[in-house]
Short mmCIF file of C-alpha atoms in Angstrom, two decimals:
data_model
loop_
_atom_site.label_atom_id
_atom_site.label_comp_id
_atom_site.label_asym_id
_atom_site.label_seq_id
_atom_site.Cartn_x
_atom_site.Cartn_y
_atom_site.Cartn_z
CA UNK H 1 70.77 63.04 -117.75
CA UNK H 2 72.27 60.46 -116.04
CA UNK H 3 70.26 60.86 -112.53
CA UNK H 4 67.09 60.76 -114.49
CA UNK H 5 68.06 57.31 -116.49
CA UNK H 6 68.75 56.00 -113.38
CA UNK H 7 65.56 57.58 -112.19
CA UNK H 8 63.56 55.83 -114.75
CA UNK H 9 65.47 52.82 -114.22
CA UNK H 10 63.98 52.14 -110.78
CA UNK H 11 61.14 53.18 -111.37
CA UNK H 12 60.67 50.46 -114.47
CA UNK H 13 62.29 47.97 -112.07
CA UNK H 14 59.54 48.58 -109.36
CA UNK H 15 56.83 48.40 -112.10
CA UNK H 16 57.99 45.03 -113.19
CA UNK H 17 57.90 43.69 -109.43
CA UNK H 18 54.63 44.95 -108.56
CA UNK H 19 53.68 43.37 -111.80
CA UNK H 20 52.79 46.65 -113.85
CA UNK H 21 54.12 48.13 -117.12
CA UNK H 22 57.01 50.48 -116.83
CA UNK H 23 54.63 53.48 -118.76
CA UNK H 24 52.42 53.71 -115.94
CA UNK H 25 55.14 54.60 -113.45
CA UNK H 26 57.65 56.58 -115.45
CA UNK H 27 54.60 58.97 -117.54
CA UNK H 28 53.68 60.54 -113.83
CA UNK H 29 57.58 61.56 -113.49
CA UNK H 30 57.61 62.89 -116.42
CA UNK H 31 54.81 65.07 -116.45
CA UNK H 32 55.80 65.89 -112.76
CA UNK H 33 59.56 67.08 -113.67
CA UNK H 34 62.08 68.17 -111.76
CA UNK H 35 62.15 71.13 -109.18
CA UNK H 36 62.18 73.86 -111.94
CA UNK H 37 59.41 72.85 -113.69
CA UNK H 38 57.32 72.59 -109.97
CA UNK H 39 58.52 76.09 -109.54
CA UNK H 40 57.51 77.70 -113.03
CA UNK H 41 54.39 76.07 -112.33
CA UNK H 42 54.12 77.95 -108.76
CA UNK H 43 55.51 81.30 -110.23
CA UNK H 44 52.49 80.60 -112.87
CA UNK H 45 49.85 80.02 -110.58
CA UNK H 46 51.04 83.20 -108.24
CA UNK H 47 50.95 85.31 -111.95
CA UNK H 48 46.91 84.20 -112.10
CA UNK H 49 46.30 84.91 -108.53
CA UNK H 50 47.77 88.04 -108.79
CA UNK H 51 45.91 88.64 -112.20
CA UNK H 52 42.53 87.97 -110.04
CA UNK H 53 43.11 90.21 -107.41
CA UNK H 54 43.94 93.43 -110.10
CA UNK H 55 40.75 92.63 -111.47
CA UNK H 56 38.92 92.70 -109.00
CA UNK H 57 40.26 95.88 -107.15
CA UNK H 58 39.95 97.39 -111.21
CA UNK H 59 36.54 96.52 -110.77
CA UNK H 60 35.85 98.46 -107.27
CA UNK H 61 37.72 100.81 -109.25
CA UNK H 62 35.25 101.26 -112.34
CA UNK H 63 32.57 100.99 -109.92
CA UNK H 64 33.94 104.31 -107.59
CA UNK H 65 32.55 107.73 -107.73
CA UNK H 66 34.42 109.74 -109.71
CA UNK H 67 35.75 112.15 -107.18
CA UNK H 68 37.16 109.21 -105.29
CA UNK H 69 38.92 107.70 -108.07
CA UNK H 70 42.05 109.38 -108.42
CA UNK H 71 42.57 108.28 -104.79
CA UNK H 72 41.55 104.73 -105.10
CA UNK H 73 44.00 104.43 -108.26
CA UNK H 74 46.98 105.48 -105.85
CA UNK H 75 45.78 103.26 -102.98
CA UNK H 76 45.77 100.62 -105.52
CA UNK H 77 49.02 101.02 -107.38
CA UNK H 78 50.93 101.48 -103.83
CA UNK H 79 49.61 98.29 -102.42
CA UNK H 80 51.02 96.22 -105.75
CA UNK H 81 53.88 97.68 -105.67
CA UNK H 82 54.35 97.30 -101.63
CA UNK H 83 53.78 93.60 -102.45
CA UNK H 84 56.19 93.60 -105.22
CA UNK H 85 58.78 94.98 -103.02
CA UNK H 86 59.58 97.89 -105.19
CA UNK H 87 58.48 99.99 -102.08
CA UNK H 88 58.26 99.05 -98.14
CA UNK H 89 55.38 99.90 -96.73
CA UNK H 90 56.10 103.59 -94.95
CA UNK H 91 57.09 104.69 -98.32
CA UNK H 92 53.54 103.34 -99.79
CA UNK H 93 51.46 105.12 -97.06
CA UNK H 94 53.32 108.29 -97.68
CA UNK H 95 52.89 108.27 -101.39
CA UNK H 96 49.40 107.36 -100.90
CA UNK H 97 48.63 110.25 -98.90
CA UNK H 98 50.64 112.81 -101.46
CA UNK H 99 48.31 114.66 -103.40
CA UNK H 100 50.75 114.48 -106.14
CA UNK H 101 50.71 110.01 -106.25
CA UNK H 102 51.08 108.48 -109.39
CA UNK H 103 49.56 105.44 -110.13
CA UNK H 104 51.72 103.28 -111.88
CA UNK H 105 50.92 99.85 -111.36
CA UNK H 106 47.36 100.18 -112.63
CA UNK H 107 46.49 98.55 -115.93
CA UNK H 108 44.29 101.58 -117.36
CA UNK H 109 43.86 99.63 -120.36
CA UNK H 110 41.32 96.62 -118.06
CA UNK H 111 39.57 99.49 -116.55
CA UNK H 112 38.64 101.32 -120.26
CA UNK H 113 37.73 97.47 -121.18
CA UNK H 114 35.56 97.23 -118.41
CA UNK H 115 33.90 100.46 -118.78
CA UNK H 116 33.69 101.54 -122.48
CA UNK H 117 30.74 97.96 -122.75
CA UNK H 118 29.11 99.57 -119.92
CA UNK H 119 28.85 103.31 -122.21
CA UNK H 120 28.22 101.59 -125.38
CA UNK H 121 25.42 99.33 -123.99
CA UNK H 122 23.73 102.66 -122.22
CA UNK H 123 24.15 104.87 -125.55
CA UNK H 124 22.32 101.96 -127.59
CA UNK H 125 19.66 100.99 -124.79
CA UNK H 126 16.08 101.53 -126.34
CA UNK H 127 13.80 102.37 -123.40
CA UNK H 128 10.87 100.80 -124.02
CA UNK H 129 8.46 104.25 -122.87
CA UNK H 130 5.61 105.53 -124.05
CA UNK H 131 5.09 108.78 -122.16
CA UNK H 132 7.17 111.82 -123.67
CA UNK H 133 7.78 113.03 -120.41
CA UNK H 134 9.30 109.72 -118.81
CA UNK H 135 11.53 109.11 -121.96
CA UNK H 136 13.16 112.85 -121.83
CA UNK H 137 13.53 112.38 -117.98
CA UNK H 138 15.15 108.79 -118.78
CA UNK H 139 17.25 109.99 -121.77
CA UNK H 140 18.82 113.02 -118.76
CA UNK H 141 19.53 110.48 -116.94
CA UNK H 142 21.36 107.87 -119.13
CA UNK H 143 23.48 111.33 -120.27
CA UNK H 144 24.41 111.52 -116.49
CA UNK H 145 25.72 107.89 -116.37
CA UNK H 146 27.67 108.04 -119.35
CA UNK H 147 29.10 111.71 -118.74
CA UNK H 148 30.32 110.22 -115.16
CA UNK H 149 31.73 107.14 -117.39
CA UNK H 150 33.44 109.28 -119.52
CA UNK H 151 35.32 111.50 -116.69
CA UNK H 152 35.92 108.23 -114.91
CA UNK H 153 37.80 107.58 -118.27
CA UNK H 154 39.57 110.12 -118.13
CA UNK H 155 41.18 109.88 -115.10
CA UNK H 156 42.09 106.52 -115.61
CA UNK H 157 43.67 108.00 -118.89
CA UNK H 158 45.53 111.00 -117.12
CA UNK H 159 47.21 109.03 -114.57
CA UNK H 160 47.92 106.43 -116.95
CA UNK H 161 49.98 109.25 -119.25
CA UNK H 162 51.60 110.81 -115.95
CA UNK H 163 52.75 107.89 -114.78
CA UNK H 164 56.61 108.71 -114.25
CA UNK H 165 58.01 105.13 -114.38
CA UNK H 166 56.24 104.17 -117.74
CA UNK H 167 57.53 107.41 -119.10
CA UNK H 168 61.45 106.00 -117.95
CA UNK H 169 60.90 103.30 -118.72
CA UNK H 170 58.63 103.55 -122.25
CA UNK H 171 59.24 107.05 -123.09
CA UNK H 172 58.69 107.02 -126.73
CA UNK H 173 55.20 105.04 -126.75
CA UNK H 174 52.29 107.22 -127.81
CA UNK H 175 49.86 108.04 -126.17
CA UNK H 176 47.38 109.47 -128.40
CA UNK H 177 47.35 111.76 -131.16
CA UNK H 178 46.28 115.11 -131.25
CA UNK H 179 46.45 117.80 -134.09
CA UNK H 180 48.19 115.57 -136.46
CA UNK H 181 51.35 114.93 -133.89
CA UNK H 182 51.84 111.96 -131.52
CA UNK H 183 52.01 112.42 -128.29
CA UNK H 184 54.29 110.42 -125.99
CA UNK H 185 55.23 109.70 -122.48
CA UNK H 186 58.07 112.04 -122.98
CA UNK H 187 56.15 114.69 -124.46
CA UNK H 188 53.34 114.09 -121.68
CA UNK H 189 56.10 113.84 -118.97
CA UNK H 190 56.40 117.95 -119.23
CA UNK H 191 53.15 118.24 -117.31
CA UNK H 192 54.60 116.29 -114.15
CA UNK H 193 55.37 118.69 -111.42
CA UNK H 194 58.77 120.95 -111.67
CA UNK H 195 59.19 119.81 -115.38
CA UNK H 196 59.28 122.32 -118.07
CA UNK H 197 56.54 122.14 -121.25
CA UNK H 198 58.11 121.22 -124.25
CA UNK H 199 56.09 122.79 -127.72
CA UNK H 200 53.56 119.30 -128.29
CA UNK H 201 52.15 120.24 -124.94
CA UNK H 202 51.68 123.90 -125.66
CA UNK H 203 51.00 123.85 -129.09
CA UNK H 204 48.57 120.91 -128.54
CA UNK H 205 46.63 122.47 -125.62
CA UNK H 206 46.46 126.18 -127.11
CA UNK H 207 44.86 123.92 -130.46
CA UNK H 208 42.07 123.51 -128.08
CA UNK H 209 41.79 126.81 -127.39
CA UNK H 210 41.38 127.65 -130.38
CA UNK H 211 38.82 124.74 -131.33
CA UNK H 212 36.66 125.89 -128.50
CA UNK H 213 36.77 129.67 -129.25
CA UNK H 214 35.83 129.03 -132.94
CA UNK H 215 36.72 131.27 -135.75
CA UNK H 216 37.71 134.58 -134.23
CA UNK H 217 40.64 133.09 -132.84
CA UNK H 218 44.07 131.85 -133.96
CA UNK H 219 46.37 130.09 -132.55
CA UNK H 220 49.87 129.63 -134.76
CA UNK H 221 52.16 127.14 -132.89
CA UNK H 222 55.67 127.57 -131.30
CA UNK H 223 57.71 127.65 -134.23
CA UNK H 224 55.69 131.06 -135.41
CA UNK H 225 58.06 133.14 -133.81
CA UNK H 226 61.53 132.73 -133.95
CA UNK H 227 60.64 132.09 -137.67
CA UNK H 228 59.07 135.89 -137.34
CA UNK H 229 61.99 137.10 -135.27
CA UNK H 230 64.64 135.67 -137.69
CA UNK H 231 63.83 136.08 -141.26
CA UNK H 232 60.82 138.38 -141.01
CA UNK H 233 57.22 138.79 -142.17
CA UNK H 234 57.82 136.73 -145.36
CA UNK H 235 58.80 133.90 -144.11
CA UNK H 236 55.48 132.97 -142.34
CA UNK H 237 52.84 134.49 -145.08
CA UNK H 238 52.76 131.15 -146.39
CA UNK H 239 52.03 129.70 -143.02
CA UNK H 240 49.19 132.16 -142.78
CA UNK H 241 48.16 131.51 -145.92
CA UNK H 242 48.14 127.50 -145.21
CA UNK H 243 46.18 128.09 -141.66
CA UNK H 244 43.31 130.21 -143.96
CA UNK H 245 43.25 133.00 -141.81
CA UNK H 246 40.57 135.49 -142.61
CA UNK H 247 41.64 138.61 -140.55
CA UNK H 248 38.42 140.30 -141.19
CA UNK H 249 36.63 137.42 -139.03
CA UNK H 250 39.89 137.45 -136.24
CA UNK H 251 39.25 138.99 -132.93
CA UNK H 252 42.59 137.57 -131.71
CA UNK H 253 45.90 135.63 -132.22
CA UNK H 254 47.02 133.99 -129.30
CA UNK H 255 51.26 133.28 -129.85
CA UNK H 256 53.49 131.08 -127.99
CA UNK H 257 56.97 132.84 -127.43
CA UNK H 258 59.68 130.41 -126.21
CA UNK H 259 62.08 132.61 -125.75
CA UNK H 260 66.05 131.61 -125.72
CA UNK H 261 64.25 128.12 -125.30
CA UNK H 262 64.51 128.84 -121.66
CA UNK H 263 61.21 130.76 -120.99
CA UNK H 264 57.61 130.33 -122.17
CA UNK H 265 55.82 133.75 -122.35
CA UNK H 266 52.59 134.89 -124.50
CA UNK H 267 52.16 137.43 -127.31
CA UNK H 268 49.04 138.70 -128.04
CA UNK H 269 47.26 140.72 -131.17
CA UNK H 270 44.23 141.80 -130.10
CA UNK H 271 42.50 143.58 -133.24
CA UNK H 272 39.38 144.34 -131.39
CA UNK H 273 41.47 146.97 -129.72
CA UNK H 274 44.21 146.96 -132.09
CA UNK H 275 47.19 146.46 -129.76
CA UNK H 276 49.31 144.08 -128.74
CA UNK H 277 49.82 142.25 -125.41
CA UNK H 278 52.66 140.80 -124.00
CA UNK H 279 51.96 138.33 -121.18
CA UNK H 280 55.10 137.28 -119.04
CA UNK H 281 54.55 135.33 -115.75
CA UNK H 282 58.19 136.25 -114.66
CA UNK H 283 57.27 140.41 -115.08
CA UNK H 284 59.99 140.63 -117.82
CA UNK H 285 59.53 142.98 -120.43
CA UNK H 286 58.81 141.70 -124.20
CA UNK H 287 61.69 141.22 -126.74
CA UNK H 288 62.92 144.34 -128.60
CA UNK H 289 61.70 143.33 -131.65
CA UNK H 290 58.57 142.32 -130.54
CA UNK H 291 56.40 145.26 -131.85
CA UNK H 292 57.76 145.86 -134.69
CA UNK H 293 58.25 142.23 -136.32
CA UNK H 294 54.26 141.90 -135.44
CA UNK H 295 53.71 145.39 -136.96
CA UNK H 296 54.95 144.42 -139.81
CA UNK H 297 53.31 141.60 -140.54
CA UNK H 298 50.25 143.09 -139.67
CA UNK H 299 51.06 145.64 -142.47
CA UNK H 300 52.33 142.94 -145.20
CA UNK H 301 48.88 141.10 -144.81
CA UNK H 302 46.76 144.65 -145.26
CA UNK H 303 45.15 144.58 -141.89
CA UNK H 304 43.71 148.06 -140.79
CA UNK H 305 45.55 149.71 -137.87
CA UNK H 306 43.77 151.73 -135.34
CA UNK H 307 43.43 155.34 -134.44
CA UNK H 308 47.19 155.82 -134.00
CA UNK H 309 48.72 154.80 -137.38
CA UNK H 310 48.34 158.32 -138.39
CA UNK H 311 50.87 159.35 -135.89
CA UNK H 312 52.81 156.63 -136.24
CA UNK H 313 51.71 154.59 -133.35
CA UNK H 314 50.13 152.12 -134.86
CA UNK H 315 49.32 148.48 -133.31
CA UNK H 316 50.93 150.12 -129.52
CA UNK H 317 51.75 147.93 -126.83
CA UNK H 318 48.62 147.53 -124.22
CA UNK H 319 48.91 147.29 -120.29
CA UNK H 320 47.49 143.79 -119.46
CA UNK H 321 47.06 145.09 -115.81
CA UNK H 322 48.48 142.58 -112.98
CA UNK H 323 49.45 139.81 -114.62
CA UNK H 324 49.88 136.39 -112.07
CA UNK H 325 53.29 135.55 -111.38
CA UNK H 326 54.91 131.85 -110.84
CA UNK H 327 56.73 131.34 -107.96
CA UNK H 328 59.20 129.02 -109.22
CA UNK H 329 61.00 128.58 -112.39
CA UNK H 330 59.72 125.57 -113.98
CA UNK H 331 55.57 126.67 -114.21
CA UNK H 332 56.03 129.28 -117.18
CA UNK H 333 54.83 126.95 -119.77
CA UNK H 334 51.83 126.47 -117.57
CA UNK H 335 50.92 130.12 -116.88
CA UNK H 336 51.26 130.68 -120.67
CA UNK H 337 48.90 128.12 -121.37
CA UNK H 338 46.14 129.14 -118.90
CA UNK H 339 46.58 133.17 -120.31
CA UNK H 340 45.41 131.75 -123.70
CA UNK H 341 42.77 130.34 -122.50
CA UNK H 342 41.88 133.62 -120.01
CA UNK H 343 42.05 135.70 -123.00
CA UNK H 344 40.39 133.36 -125.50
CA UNK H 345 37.24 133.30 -122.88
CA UNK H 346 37.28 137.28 -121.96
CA UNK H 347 38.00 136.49 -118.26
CA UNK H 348 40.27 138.48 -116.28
CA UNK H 349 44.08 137.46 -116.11
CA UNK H 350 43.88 137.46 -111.93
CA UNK H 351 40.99 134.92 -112.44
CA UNK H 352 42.99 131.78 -111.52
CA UNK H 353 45.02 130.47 -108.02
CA UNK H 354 49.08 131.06 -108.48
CA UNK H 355 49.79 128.65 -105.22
CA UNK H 356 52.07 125.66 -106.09
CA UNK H 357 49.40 123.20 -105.39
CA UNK H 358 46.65 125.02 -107.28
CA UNK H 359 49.25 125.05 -110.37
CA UNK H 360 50.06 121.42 -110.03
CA UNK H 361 46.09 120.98 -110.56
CA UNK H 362 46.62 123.12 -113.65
CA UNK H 363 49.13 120.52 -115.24
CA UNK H 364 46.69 117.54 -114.07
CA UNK H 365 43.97 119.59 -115.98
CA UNK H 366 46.10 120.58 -119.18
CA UNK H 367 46.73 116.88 -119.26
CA UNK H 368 42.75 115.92 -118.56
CA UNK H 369 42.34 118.03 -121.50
CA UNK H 370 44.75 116.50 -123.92
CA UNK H 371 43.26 113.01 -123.56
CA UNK H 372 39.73 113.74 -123.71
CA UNK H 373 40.78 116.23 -126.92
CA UNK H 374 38.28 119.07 -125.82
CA UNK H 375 38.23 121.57 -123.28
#
């Protein structure tokens, strides 16, 4: 306080000799400040820059094909942070290069501003045609553009949601909701590689299952069975009865088994063939009282057992034939997922890729499907 009085001092002093008023000198040094003030104004101005240059590498972005984007999104986010000196720059290359990059530094929130407009201005364009053949040929196309908008969405989305340092340091933020739960970065984080699935993920992802096999499918959530396994078929009736489950429709029930909550495996009631299925990714054999807990349920809601009830084998345990195994011990939850949806579309269990790489495109898809809340 006392520098700048003195300051202002002079500077009045030199005013007066020079024959000016004192306001004219000492207003400049005041609006000038001292050195912090000259650097929060350089800190601000390097902010903007900065600001500039994410937009427009968001915009080359938005404007990528869509099989390119995931890898433009990395290239992006290591380059900020290289310059941010969260990472040198060997480490940057490398994670650019790793198929399994997250990009955290991108703001997917400026990319969906700068490409929902573009959808909503194609969905409402009125093409001014006359010919019926040019306007069905035009309408194909604008569903092209905005079908590659919406995937380029999506992965904007998706690595948004994976992005392992906003789930550290942001974990309970949601990011959407689906099936009347919200979904957060530590729920989503269970799809990043060597993680286990918690029972949002599952549950949430055999919901769509479900949705897209319609009616002759059911889906009951995590929670089904160890409520089963503990206090019996009474104790989820009224779950059944809340989910109005017409077993006359029902082709199949498609169950979630986490079992000692170390262990995701699949149970499965198929009453086309009336049987049941176990699906295990580890080769294990189902819990002892699997069959009968499922039997009896069956029984207490008066569904019709096969051929063998007469003999007492009713609702048997079916051979599911080679069933995939995972080759480490954290991809159970993701092999239990992609059975449902196997059995839910009649394909064969063998259909799908067990190598680590080809699973770690499983999660990124399970994920893909969570944000864009269809399959």
């Amino acid at each position: 306080r006392h520098r700048r009085r003195r300051r202002h001092a002079m500077a009045s002093r030199s005013a007066r000799r020079s024959g000016s008023g004192g306001a004219t000198m000492a207003r400049p040094l005041r609006r000038l400040g001292g050195r912090r003030r000259r650097l929060g104004l350089l800190r601000e101005l390097g902010r903007r820059l900065r600001e500039v240059e994410r937009m427009r590498r968001l915009q080359a972005v938005a404007s990528h094909p869509v099989a390119g984007s995931a890898s433009v999104l990395v290239e992006t986010s290591d380059e900020e942070d290289g310059r941010r000196g969260n990472i040198d720059s060997r480490s940057a290359g490398a994670r650019s290069s790793s198929p399994t990059a997250s990009p955290g530094a991108v703001d997917a929130q400026s990319v969906l501003r700068l490409v929902r407009p573009a959808r909503a201005a194609l969905l409402q364009l009125p093409p001014a045609l006359t010919d019926k053949g040019e306007l069905q040929e035009w309408r194909s196309l604008l569903a092209d553009v905005v079908a590659k908008l919406d995937d380029r969405l999506v992965v904007v989305s998706v690595a948004d949601a994976l992005d392992p340092k906003l789930a550290m340091r942001a974990p309970d933020e949601v990011v959407c909701t689906r099936c009347g739960a919200e979904l957060t970065r530590r729920h989503l984080s269970g799809l990043l590689p060597d993680v286990w699935l918690n029972d949002e993920v599952v549950n949430c992802y055999l919901r769509l299952v479900q949705d897209k096999a319609g009616e002759r499918c059911w889906c009951p959530s995590s929670f089904f069975w160890p409520k089963l396994h503990s206090d019996g078929p009474s104790a989820v009736q009224r779950w059944v009865r809340r989910a109005k489950i017409d077993w006359s429709g029902l082709t199949l029930v498609l169950m979630p088994m986490n079992i000692n909550s170390m262990h995701w495996a699949l149970g499965v009631i198929d009453l086309r063939r009336r049987g049941l299925l176990y699906l295990d990714s580890l080769g294990l054999a189902p819990p002892p009282e699997f069959r009968p807990r499922l039997r009896a349920l069956l029984e207490a809601e008066g569904v019709p057992a096969g051929a063998g009830a007469a003999s007492g084998e009713a609702w048997p345990l079916l051979s599911a034939g080679a069933v995939p195994r995972q080759r480490n011990g954290s991809d159970c939850g993701v092999f239990a997922c992609q059975f449902g949806a196997l059995v839910a579309a009649g394909e064969p269990l063998a259909s799908f890729d067990t190598e680590p790489a080809a699973v770690a495109g499983l999660r990124r898809d399970i994920a893909a499907a969570i944000v864009r809340d269809r399959l």
